[in-house]
Amino acid sequence: HVQLVETGGGLVQPGGSLRLSCAASGSILSINTMGWYRQAPGKERELVAVISSGGGNTNYAESVKGRFAISRDNAKNTVFLQMNSLKPEDTAVYYCYATVLSYTSGGAYRNYWGLGTQVTVDS
């Protein structure tokens, strides 16, 4: 069984910063891609950022390029999202995901999701 737990959400004023963390735990053999999605009220879930297994390749939604930075600590099975210059339109529930090879996945990588953390940008 694999669990992902996000932390770091909260209320911040426009122009402020937050750092989200997501730690994966459980019967993990290997983690490939990790990333963040978000879902605002009344909208579909959208990709925010993704990072490769070694951390050398990243990809961002156009709306967050230059403001957000994704990173990971493979020793701790953790992915981070540094969010700067936050805007009200960044308000959403942020979900992390990880593509994991576990002891119980039958030799296949599977996507696992956290429960989400609320980010609210409001003055």
C-alpha positions as a LaTeX table, in Angstrom:
\begin{tabular}{lrrr}
\hline
Residue & $x$ (\AA) & $y$ (\AA) & $z$ (\AA) \\
\hline
His1 & 0.00 & 0.00 & 0.00 \\
Val2 & 1.27 & 3.48 & $-0.92$ \\
Gln3 & 0.22 & 6.78 & 0.65 \\
Leu4 & 0.90 & 10.37 & $-0.37$ \\
Val5 & 0.42 & 13.15 & 2.13 \\
Glu6 & 0.50 & 16.83 & 1.17 \\
Thr7 & 1.34 & 19.62 & 3.59 \\
Gly8 & 1.94 & 23.35 & 3.35 \\
Gly9 & $-1.31$ & 24.76 & 2.07 \\
Gly10 & $-3.06$ & 27.72 & 3.61 \\
Leu11 & $-4.21$ & 31.29 & 3.18 \\
Val12 & $-1.81$ & 33.81 & 1.67 \\
Gln13 & $-2.13$ & 37.33 & 0.32 \\
Pro14 & $-1.63$ & 38.08 & $-3.37$ \\
Gly15 & 2.07 & 38.32 & $-4.13$ \\
Gly16 & 2.94 & 35.98 & $-1.30$ \\
Ser17 & 4.60 & 32.57 & $-1.29$ \\
Leu18 & 3.85 & 29.06 & $-0.12$ \\
Arg19 & 5.82 & 25.83 & $-0.25$ \\
Leu20 & 3.92 & 22.59 & $-0.63$ \\
Ser21 & 5.40 & 19.23 & 0.28 \\
Cys22 & 4.22 & 15.74 & $-0.55$ \\
Ala23 & 5.73 & 12.68 & 1.07 \\
Ala24 & 5.18 & 9.20 & $-0.31$ \\
Ser25 & 5.35 & 6.22 & 2.02 \\
Gly26 & 4.53 & 2.53 & 2.08 \\
Ser27 & 5.70 & $-0.47$ & 0.11 \\
Ile28 & 7.71 & 1.55 & $-2.42$ \\
Leu29 & 10.34 & 0.01 & $-4.65$ \\
Ser30 & 10.83 & 2.95 & $-6.98$ \\
Ile31 & 9.22 & 6.26 & $-7.88$ \\
Asn32 & 9.26 & 7.57 & $-11.42$ \\
Thr33 & 7.48 & 10.83 & $-12.21$ \\
Met34 & 6.09 & 13.04 & $-9.47$ \\
Gly35 & 3.97 & 16.11 & $-9.87$ \\
Trp36 & 1.22 & 18.46 & $-8.84$ \\
Tyr37 & $-2.27$ & 19.07 & $-10.13$ \\
Arg38 & $-4.83$ & 21.57 & $-8.90$ \\
Gln39 & $-8.57$ & 21.92 & $-9.04$ \\
Ala40 & $-10.43$ & 25.17 & $-8.51$ \\
Pro41 & $-14.17$ & 25.26 & $-7.70$ \\
Gly42 & $-16.22$ & 24.56 & $-10.79$ \\
Lys43 & $-13.17$ & 23.75 & $-12.89$ \\
Glu44 & $-11.48$ & 20.59 & $-14.08$ \\
Arg45 & $-8.29$ & 19.33 & $-12.47$ \\
Glu46 & $-5.27$ & 20.70 & $-14.31$ \\
Leu47 & $-1.60$ & 19.85 & $-14.37$ \\
Val48 & 0.58 & 22.37 & $-12.56$ \\
Ala49 & 4.05 & 20.87 & $-12.68$ \\
Val50 & 5.80 & 17.56 & $-13.17$ \\
Ile51 & 9.34 & 16.36 & $-12.48$ \\
Ser52 & 11.22 & 13.36 & $-13.78$ \\
Ser53 & 12.66 & 10.61 & $-11.62$ \\
Gly54 & 16.12 & 12.14 & $-11.45$ \\
Gly55 & 14.85 & 15.69 & $-11.19$ \\
Gly56 & 16.55 & 16.77 & $-14.38$ \\
Asn57 & 13.41 & 17.35 & $-16.40$ \\
Thr58 & 10.51 & 19.53 & $-15.35$ \\
Asn59 & 7.40 & 20.84 & $-17.05$ \\
Tyr60 & 4.99 & 23.55 & $-15.99$ \\
Ala61 & 1.60 & 24.89 & $-16.91$ \\
Glu62 & 1.94 & 28.16 & $-18.81$ \\
Ser63 & 0.02 & 29.97 & $-16.09$ \\
Val64 & 2.65 & 29.20 & $-13.44$ \\
Lys65 & 5.91 & 29.36 & $-15.41$ \\
Gly66 & 8.40 & 31.69 & $-13.79$ \\
Arg67 & 6.47 & 31.72 & $-10.51$ \\
Phe68 & 6.39 & 28.08 & $-9.37$ \\
Ala69 & 9.27 & 25.64 & $-9.01$ \\
Ile70 & 9.01 & 21.89 & $-8.55$ \\
Ser71 & 11.76 & 19.83 & $-6.93$ \\
Arg72 & 12.16 & 16.48 & $-5.22$ \\
Asp73 & 14.19 & 14.69 & $-2.60$ \\
Asn74 & 14.47 & 11.07 & $-3.67$ \\
Ala75 & 16.05 & 9.99 & $-0.39$ \\
Lys76 & 12.84 & 11.06 & 1.34 \\
Asn77 & 10.38 & 10.18 & $-1.45$ \\
Thr78 & 9.18 & 13.76 & $-1.32$ \\
Val79 & 8.19 & 16.30 & $-3.95$ \\
Phe80 & 7.97 & 20.04 & $-3.35$ \\
Leu81 & 6.22 & 22.93 & $-5.03$ \\
Gln82 & 7.57 & 26.39 & $-4.29$ \\
Met83 & 4.91 & 28.92 & $-5.22$ \\
Asn84 & 5.87 & 32.58 & $-5.49$ \\
Ser85 & 4.03 & 35.69 & $-6.64$ \\
Leu86 & 0.74 & 33.99 & $-5.91$ \\
Lys87 & $-2.41$ & 35.28 & $-7.55$ \\
Pro88 & $-6.08$ & 34.86 & $-6.61$ \\
Glu89 & $-6.48$ & 32.60 & $-9.65$ \\
Asp90 & $-4.02$ & 30.17 & $-8.04$ \\
Thr91 & $-6.67$ & 29.40 & $-5.43$ \\
Ala92 & $-7.43$ & 25.68 & $-5.62$ \\
Val93 & $-6.99$ & 22.33 & $-3.97$ \\
Tyr94 & $-3.52$ & 21.09 & $-4.88$ \\
Tyr95 & $-2.97$ & 17.37 & $-5.34$ \\
Cys96 & 0.32 & 15.59 & $-5.65$ \\
Tyr97 & 0.80 & 12.36 & $-7.52$ \\
Ala98 & 3.56 & 9.84 & $-7.92$ \\
Thr99 & 4.13 & 7.05 & $-10.41$ \\
Val100 & 5.21 & 4.22 & $-8.15$ \\
Leu101 & 6.52 & 0.69 & $-8.48$ \\
Ser102 & 5.50 & $-1.03$ & $-5.27$ \\
Tyr103 & 5.95 & $-4.49$ & $-3.81$ \\
Thr104 & 2.27 & $-5.17$ & $-4.50$ \\
Ser105 & 1.84 & $-3.66$ & $-7.96$ \\
Gly106 & 2.70 & $-6.79$ & $-9.88$ \\
Gly107 & 5.74 & $-5.30$ & $-11.55$ \\
Ala108 & 3.90 & $-2.29$ & $-12.98$ \\
Tyr109 & 4.18 & 1.39 & $-12.18$ \\
Arg110 & 0.90 & 2.88 & $-10.96$ \\
Asn111 & $-0.23$ & 6.41 & $-10.19$ \\
Tyr112 & $-1.04$ & 7.28 & $-6.61$ \\
Trp113 & $-2.66$ & 10.49 & $-5.39$ \\
Gly114 & $-2.72$ & 12.50 & $-2.22$ \\
Leu115 & $-5.93$ & 13.81 & $-0.69$ \\
Gly116 & $-5.10$ & 17.40 & $-1.53$ \\
Thr117 & $-4.25$ & 20.59 & 0.32 \\
Gln118 & $-6.16$ & 23.86 & 0.02 \\
Val119 & $-4.36$ & 26.96 & $-1.21$ \\
Thr120 & $-6.27$ & 30.21 & $-0.94$ \\
Val121 & $-4.89$ & 33.49 & $-2.27$ \\
Asp122 & $-6.93$ & 36.38 & $-0.97$ \\
Ser123 & $-6.38$ & 39.77 & 0.55 \\
\hline
\end{tabular}
